[in-house]
PDB file of C-alpha atoms in Angstrom:
ATOM      1  CA  MET A   1      88.565  94.188  74.883  1.00 48.00           C
ATOM      2  CA  THR A   2      89.829  90.633  75.411  1.00 59.00           C
ATOM      3  CA  ASP A   3      93.410  91.659  74.599  1.00 93.00           C
ATOM      4  CA  VAL A   4      93.179  94.570  77.040  1.00 96.00           C
ATOM      5  CA  ARG A   5      91.746  92.288  79.727  1.00 96.00           C
ATOM      6  CA  ILE A   6      94.655  89.870  79.239  1.00 96.00           C
ATOM      7  CA  LEU A   7      97.202  92.709  79.370  1.00 97.00           C
ATOM      8  CA  VAL A   8      95.652  94.123  82.555  1.00 98.00           C
ATOM      9  CA  GLU A   9      95.646  90.636  84.115  1.00 97.00           C
ATOM     10  CA  GLN A  10      99.362  90.370  83.249  1.00 98.00           C
ATOM     11  CA  TYR A  11      99.899  93.797  84.820  1.00 98.00           C
ATOM     12  CA  ILE A  12      98.281  92.552  88.044  1.00 98.00           C
ATOM     13  CA  ALA A  13     100.456  89.418  87.810  1.00 98.00           C
ATOM     14  CA  VAL A  14     103.555  91.669  87.827  1.00 98.00           C
ATOM     15  CA  TRP A  15     102.452  93.079  91.192  1.00 98.00           C
ATOM     16  CA  ASN A  16     101.832  89.598  92.598  1.00 97.00           C
ATOM     17  CA  GLU A  17     105.000  87.878  91.357  1.00 97.00           C
ATOM     18  CA  THR A  18     107.481  87.628  94.236  1.00 96.00           C
ATOM     19  CA  ASP A  19     110.205  85.729  92.358  1.00 97.00           C
ATOM     20  CA  ALA A  20     112.510  88.516  91.160  1.00 97.00           C
ATOM     21  CA  GLY A  21     113.524  86.792  87.918  1.00 98.00           C
ATOM     22  CA  LYS A  22     109.975  85.896  86.940  1.00 98.00           C
ATOM     23  CA  ARG A  23     108.728  89.361  87.860  1.00 98.00           C
ATOM     24  CA  ARG A  24     111.432  90.981  85.744  1.00 98.00           C
ATOM     25  CA  ALA A  25     110.418  88.816  82.757  1.00 98.00           C
ATOM     26  CA  LEU A  26     106.768  89.815  83.260  1.00 98.00           C
ATOM     27  CA  VAL A  27     107.741  93.492  83.403  1.00 98.00           C
ATOM     28  CA  ALA A  28     109.492  93.102  80.037  1.00 98.00           C
ATOM     29  CA  ASP A  29     106.421  91.348  78.575  1.00 97.00           C
ATOM     30  CA  VAL A  30     103.884  93.897  79.865  1.00 98.00           C
ATOM     31  CA  PHE A  31     105.660  97.279  79.606  1.00 98.00           C
ATOM     32  CA  THR A  32     107.388  99.137  76.795  1.00 98.00           C
ATOM     33  CA  ALA A  33     111.121  99.681  77.383  1.00 98.00           C
ATOM     34  CA  ASN A  34     110.662 103.324  78.433  1.00 98.00           C
ATOM     35  CA  ALA A  35     107.325 102.908  80.213  1.00 98.00           C
ATOM     36  CA  GLY A  36     106.448 105.331  82.957  1.00 98.00           C
ATOM     37  CA  TYR A  37     104.637 104.615  86.212  1.00 98.00           C
ATOM     38  CA  THR A  38     103.251 107.384  88.421  1.00 98.00           C
ATOM     39  CA  ASP A  39     101.055 107.213  91.519  1.00 97.00           C
ATOM     40  CA  PRO A  40     100.837 109.355  94.695  1.00 95.00           C
ATOM     41  CA  LEU A  41     103.707 107.369  96.250  1.00 93.00           C
ATOM     42  CA  GLY A  42     106.245 107.724  93.451  1.00 95.00           C
ATOM     43  CA  ALA A  43     107.189 108.024  89.803  1.00 98.00           C
ATOM     44  CA  VAL A  44     109.555 105.728  87.907  1.00 98.00           C
ATOM     45  CA  THR A  45     110.580 105.030  84.329  1.00 98.00           C
ATOM     46  CA  GLY A  46     111.763 101.935  82.488  1.00 98.00           C
ATOM     47  CA  HIS A  47     111.826  98.263  83.347  1.00 98.00           C
ATOM     48  CA  ASP A  48     114.339  98.685  86.187  1.00 98.00           C
ATOM     49  CA  GLY A  49     112.376 101.482  87.814  1.00 98.00           C
ATOM     50  CA  ILE A  50     109.062  99.641  87.576  1.00 98.00           C
ATOM     51  CA  ASP A  51     110.556  96.393  88.875  1.00 98.00           C
ATOM     52  CA  GLN A  52     112.165  98.148  91.849  1.00 98.00           C
ATOM     53  CA  PHE A  53     108.950 100.037  92.641  1.00 98.00           C
ATOM     54  CA  VAL A  54     106.922  96.805  92.609  1.00 97.00           C
ATOM     55  CA  ALA A  55     109.538  95.054  94.784  1.00 97.00           C
ATOM     56  CA  GLY A  56     109.262  97.890  97.312  1.00 96.00           C
ATOM     57  CA  ALA A  57     105.476  97.597  97.426  1.00 94.00           C
ATOM     58  CA  GLN A  58     105.778  93.848  97.946  1.00 94.00           C
ATOM     59  CA  GLN A  59     108.080  94.410 100.928  1.00 94.00           C
ATOM     60  CA  GLN A  60     105.636  96.884 102.412  1.00 91.00           C
ATOM     61  CA  PHE A  61     102.545  94.718 101.832  1.00 90.00           C
ATOM     62  CA  GLY A  62     103.995  91.204 102.120  1.00 87.00           C
ATOM     63  CA  GLY A  63     101.422  88.423 102.079  1.00 89.00           C
ATOM     64  CA  LEU A  64      98.763  90.527 100.342  1.00 95.00           C
ATOM     65  CA  THR A  65      97.745  90.107  96.714  1.00 96.00           C
ATOM     66  CA  PHE A  66      96.338  92.351  94.017  1.00 97.00           C
ATOM     67  CA  SER A  67      93.135  91.462  92.195  1.00 97.00           C
ATOM     68  CA  LEU A  68      90.749  92.914  89.618  1.00 97.00           C
ATOM     69  CA  PRO A  69      87.207  93.341  90.912  1.00 96.00           C
ATOM     70  CA  ALA A  70      85.820  94.022  87.400  1.00 96.00           C
ATOM     71  CA  ASP A  71      86.774  94.103  83.736  1.00 95.00           C
ATOM     72  CA  PRO A  72      88.796  97.066  82.507  1.00 97.00           C
ATOM     73  CA  ASP A  73      87.123  99.786  80.455  1.00 97.00           C
ATOM     74  CA  ALA A  74      89.046 100.587  77.285  1.00 96.00           C
ATOM     75  CA  HIS A  75      88.948 102.665  74.117  1.00 96.00           C
ATOM     76  CA  HIS A  76      91.560 103.686  71.594  1.00 95.00           C
ATOM     77  CA  ASP A  77      94.944 103.297  73.318  1.00 95.00           C
ATOM     78  CA  LEU A  78      93.633 103.800  76.862  1.00 97.00           C
ATOM     79  CA  ALA A  79      92.288 101.555  79.580  1.00 98.00           C
ATOM     80  CA  ARG A  80      91.102 102.154  83.124  1.00 98.00           C
ATOM     81  CA  PHE A  81      90.451  99.690  85.896  1.00 98.00           C
ATOM     82  CA  GLN A  82      90.110  99.373  89.633  1.00 98.00           C
ATOM     83  CA  TRP A  83      92.261  96.997  91.677  1.00 98.00           C
ATOM     84  CA  TYR A  84      92.117  95.610  95.188  1.00 98.00           C
ATOM     85  CA  LEU A  85      94.966  94.716  97.524  1.00 97.00           C
ATOM     86  CA  GLY A  86      94.245  92.277 100.310  1.00 96.00           C
ATOM     87  CA  THR A  87      93.643  88.706 101.335  1.00 94.00           C
ATOM     88  CA  PRO A  88      91.246  86.665  99.171  1.00 89.00           C
ATOM     89  CA  GLY A  89      87.788  86.515 100.734  1.00 89.00           C
ATOM     90  CA  ALA A  90      88.345  89.547 102.981  1.00 93.00           C
ATOM     91  CA  ASP A  91      87.673  93.241 102.454  1.00 94.00           C
ATOM     92  CA  PRO A  92      90.571  94.877 100.584  1.00 96.00           C
ATOM     93  CA  VAL A  93      93.021  96.869 102.705  1.00 95.00           C
ATOM     94  CA  ALA A  94      93.780  99.126  99.729  1.00 96.00           C
ATOM     95  CA  ILE A  95      91.841 100.067  96.612  1.00 98.00           C
ATOM     96  CA  GLY A  96      93.254 101.855  93.617  1.00 98.00           C
ATOM     97  CA  PHE A  97      92.309 103.005  90.162  1.00 98.00           C
ATOM     98  CA  ASP A  98      94.776 102.981  87.271  1.00 98.00           C
ATOM     99  CA  VAL A  99      94.641 104.511  83.820  1.00 98.00           C
ATOM    100  CA  VAL A 100      97.091 103.013  81.341  1.00 98.00           C
ATOM    101  CA  GLU A 101      98.271 104.228  77.966  1.00 98.00           C
ATOM    102  CA  LEU A 102      98.877 101.396  75.503  1.00 97.00           C
ATOM    103  CA  GLU A 103     101.445 101.185  72.734  1.00 97.00           C
ATOM    104  CA  ASP A 104     101.967  98.217  70.404  1.00 94.00           C
ATOM    105  CA  GLY A 105     100.166  95.828  72.743  1.00 95.00           C
ATOM    106  CA  LYS A 106     102.097  96.883  75.852  1.00 97.00           C
ATOM    107  CA  ILE A 107     101.679  99.438  78.612  1.00 98.00           C
ATOM    108  CA  ALA A 108     103.547 102.688  77.912  1.00 98.00           C
ATOM    109  CA  LYS A 109     102.329 104.727  80.902  1.00 98.00           C
ATOM    110  CA  VAL A 110     100.477 104.081  84.142  1.00 98.00           C
ATOM    111  CA  HIS A 111      98.642 106.850  85.972  1.00 98.00           C
ATOM    112  CA  GLY A 112      97.744 105.412  89.366  1.00 98.00           C
ATOM    113  CA  PHE A 113      95.317 106.723  91.961  1.00 98.00           C
ATOM    114  CA  LEU A 114      94.797 105.456  95.501  1.00 96.00           C
ATOM    115  CA  ASP A 115      91.191 105.415  96.712  1.00 96.00           C
ATOM    116  CA  LYS A 116      91.702 103.579 100.001  1.00 94.00           C
ATOM    117  CA  LEU A 117      94.907 103.093 101.971  1.00 87.00           C
ATOM    118  CA  PRO A 118      95.650 100.730 104.877  1.00 79.00           C
ATOM    119  CA  GLY A 119      95.246 102.146 108.334  1.00 70.00           C
TER     120      GLY A 119
END
């Protein structure tokens, strides 16, 4: 479980990294080369697609950060976890739930769900 927790923390770090070069390096560390990401707002594949999707979310939600409210739940090559988007110390403006498929210590697929949206 510790390895999964670390990987999920790195995944959250991808979403919080605003330096394009550092974010791109994190994407390569966290995701397999052909990883897929799907949520209600879009679907992308590969490091370029994931990086561009994250950059778009950062533009839309500038100044907000992602956090993990609890440890991920994992078995076999799957993990699930909830995340918050907001300002530390305040109620989250968005809440989501992701299920990830793991492959060789990296994330191969993300299935994202949005439980609470801003507005």
